[in-house]
mmCIF file of C-alpha atoms in Angstrom:
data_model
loop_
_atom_site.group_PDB
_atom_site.id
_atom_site.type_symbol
_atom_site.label_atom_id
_atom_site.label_comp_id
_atom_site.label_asym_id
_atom_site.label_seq_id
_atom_site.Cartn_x
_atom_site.Cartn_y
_atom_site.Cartn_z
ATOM 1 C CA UNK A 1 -99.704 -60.296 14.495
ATOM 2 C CA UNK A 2 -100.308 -59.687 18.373
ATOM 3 C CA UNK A 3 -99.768 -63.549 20.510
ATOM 4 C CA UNK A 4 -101.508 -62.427 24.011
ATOM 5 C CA UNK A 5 -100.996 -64.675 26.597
ATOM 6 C CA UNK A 6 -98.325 -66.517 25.080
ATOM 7 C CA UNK A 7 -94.678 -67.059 26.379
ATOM 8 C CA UNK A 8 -92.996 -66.966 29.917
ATOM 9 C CA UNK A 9 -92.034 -62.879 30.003
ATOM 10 C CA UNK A 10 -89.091 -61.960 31.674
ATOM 11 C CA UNK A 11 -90.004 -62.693 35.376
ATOM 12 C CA UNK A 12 -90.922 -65.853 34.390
ATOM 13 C CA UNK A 13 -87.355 -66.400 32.293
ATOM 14 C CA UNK A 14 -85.784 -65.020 35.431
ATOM 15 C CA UNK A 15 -87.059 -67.299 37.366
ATOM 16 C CA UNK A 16 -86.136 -69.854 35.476
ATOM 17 C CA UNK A 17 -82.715 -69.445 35.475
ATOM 18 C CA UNK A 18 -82.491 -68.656 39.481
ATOM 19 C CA UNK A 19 -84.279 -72.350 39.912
ATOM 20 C CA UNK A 20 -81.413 -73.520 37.559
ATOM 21 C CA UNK A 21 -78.439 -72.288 39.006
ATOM 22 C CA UNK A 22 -79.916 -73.066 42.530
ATOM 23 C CA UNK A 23 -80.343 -76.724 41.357
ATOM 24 C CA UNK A 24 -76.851 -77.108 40.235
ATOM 25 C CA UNK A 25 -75.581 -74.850 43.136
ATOM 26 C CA UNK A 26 -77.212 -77.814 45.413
ATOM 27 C CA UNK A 27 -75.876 -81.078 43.254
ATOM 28 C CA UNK A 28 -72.129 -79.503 43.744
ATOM 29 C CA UNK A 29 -72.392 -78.904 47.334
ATOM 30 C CA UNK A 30 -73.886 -82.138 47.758
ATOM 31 C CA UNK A 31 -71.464 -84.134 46.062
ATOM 32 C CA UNK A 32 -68.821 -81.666 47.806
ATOM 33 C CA UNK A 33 -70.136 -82.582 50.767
ATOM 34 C CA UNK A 34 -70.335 -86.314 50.346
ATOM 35 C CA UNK A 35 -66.597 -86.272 49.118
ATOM 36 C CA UNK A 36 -65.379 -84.419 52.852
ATOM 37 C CA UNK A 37 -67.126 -87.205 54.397
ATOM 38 C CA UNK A 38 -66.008 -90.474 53.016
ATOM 39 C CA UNK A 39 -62.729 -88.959 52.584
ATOM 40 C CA UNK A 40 -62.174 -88.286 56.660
ATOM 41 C CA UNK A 41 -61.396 -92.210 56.850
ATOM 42 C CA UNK A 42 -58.212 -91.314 55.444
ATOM 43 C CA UNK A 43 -57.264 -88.878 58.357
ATOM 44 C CA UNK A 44 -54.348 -89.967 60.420
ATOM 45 C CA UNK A 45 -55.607 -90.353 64.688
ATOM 46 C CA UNK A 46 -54.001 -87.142 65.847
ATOM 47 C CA UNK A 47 -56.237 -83.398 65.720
ATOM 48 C CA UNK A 48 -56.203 -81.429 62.388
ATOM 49 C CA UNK A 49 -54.419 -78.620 64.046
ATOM 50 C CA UNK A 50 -51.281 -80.956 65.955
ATOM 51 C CA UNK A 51 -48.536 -82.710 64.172
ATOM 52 C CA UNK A 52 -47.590 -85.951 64.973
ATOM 53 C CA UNK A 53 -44.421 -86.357 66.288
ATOM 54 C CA UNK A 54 -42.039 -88.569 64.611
ATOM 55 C CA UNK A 55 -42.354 -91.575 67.102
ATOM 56 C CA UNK A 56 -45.950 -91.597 66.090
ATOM 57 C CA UNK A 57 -45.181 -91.506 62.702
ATOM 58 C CA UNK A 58 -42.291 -94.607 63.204
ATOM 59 C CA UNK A 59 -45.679 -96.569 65.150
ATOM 60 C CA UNK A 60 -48.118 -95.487 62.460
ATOM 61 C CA UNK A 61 -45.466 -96.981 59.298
ATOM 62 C CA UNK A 62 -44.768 -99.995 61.667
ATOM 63 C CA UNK A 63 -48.670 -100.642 62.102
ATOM 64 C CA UNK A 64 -49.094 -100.938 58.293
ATOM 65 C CA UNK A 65 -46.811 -103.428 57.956
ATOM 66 C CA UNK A 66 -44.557 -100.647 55.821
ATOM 67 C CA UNK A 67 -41.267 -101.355 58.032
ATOM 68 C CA UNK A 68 -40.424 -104.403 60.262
ATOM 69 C CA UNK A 69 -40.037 -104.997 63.845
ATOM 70 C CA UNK A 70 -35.850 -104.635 63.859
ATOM 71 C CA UNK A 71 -36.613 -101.854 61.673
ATOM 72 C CA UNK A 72 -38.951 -100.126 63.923
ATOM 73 C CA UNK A 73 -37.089 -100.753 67.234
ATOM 74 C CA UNK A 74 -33.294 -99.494 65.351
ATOM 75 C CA UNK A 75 -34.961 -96.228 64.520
ATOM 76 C CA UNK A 76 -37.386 -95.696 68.403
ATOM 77 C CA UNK A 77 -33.763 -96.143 69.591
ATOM 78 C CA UNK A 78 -32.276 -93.190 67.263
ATOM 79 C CA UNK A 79 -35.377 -91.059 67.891
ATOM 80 C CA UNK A 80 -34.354 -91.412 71.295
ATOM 81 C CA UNK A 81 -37.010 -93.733 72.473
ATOM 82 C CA UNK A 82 -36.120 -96.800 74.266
ATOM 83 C CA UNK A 83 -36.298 -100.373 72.060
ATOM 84 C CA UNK A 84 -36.449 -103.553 73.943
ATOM 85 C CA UNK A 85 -33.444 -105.421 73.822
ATOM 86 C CA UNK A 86 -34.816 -108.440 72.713
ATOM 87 C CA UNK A 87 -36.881 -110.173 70.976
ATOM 88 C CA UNK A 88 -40.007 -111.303 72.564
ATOM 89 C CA UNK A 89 -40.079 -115.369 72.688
ATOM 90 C CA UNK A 90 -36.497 -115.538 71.411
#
């Protein structure tokens, strides 16, 4: 039994699957995408291609909250920085 006119052929099935794997192709690069650009909040303030040096590093830990004012001034003062040598209103 002949069916003329029925089915996709292969052109048709080919095309098919490009339209596929071009859908999915986009819905990874999009959510790619969106991931690289919520996720550059995170980035410290210096460029991609510096490094910080370590007395930016001390400020950045001190500006969280992760270390404490003596804390911060003892180790400006071994970095080689200078530290106040006192407290301010004491």
């Amino acid at each position: 039994m002949m069916h003329w006119g029925y089915g996709m052929g292969g052109a048709g099935l080919a095309l098919m699957t490009l339209n596929t794997v071009l859908f999915w192709g986009l819905v990874v690069a999009g959510v790619v995408l969106l991931a690289r650009y919520f996720g550059r909040g995170a980035q410290a303030p210096w460029t991609a291609g510096s490094r910080p040096t370590p007395q930016q590093l001390l400020a950045e830990r001190f500006a969280r909250g992760e270390i404490d004012e003596d804390e911060y001034n003892r180790r400006r003062q071994v970095l080689g920085g200078t530290a106040p040598t006192h407290r301010p209103g004491g």
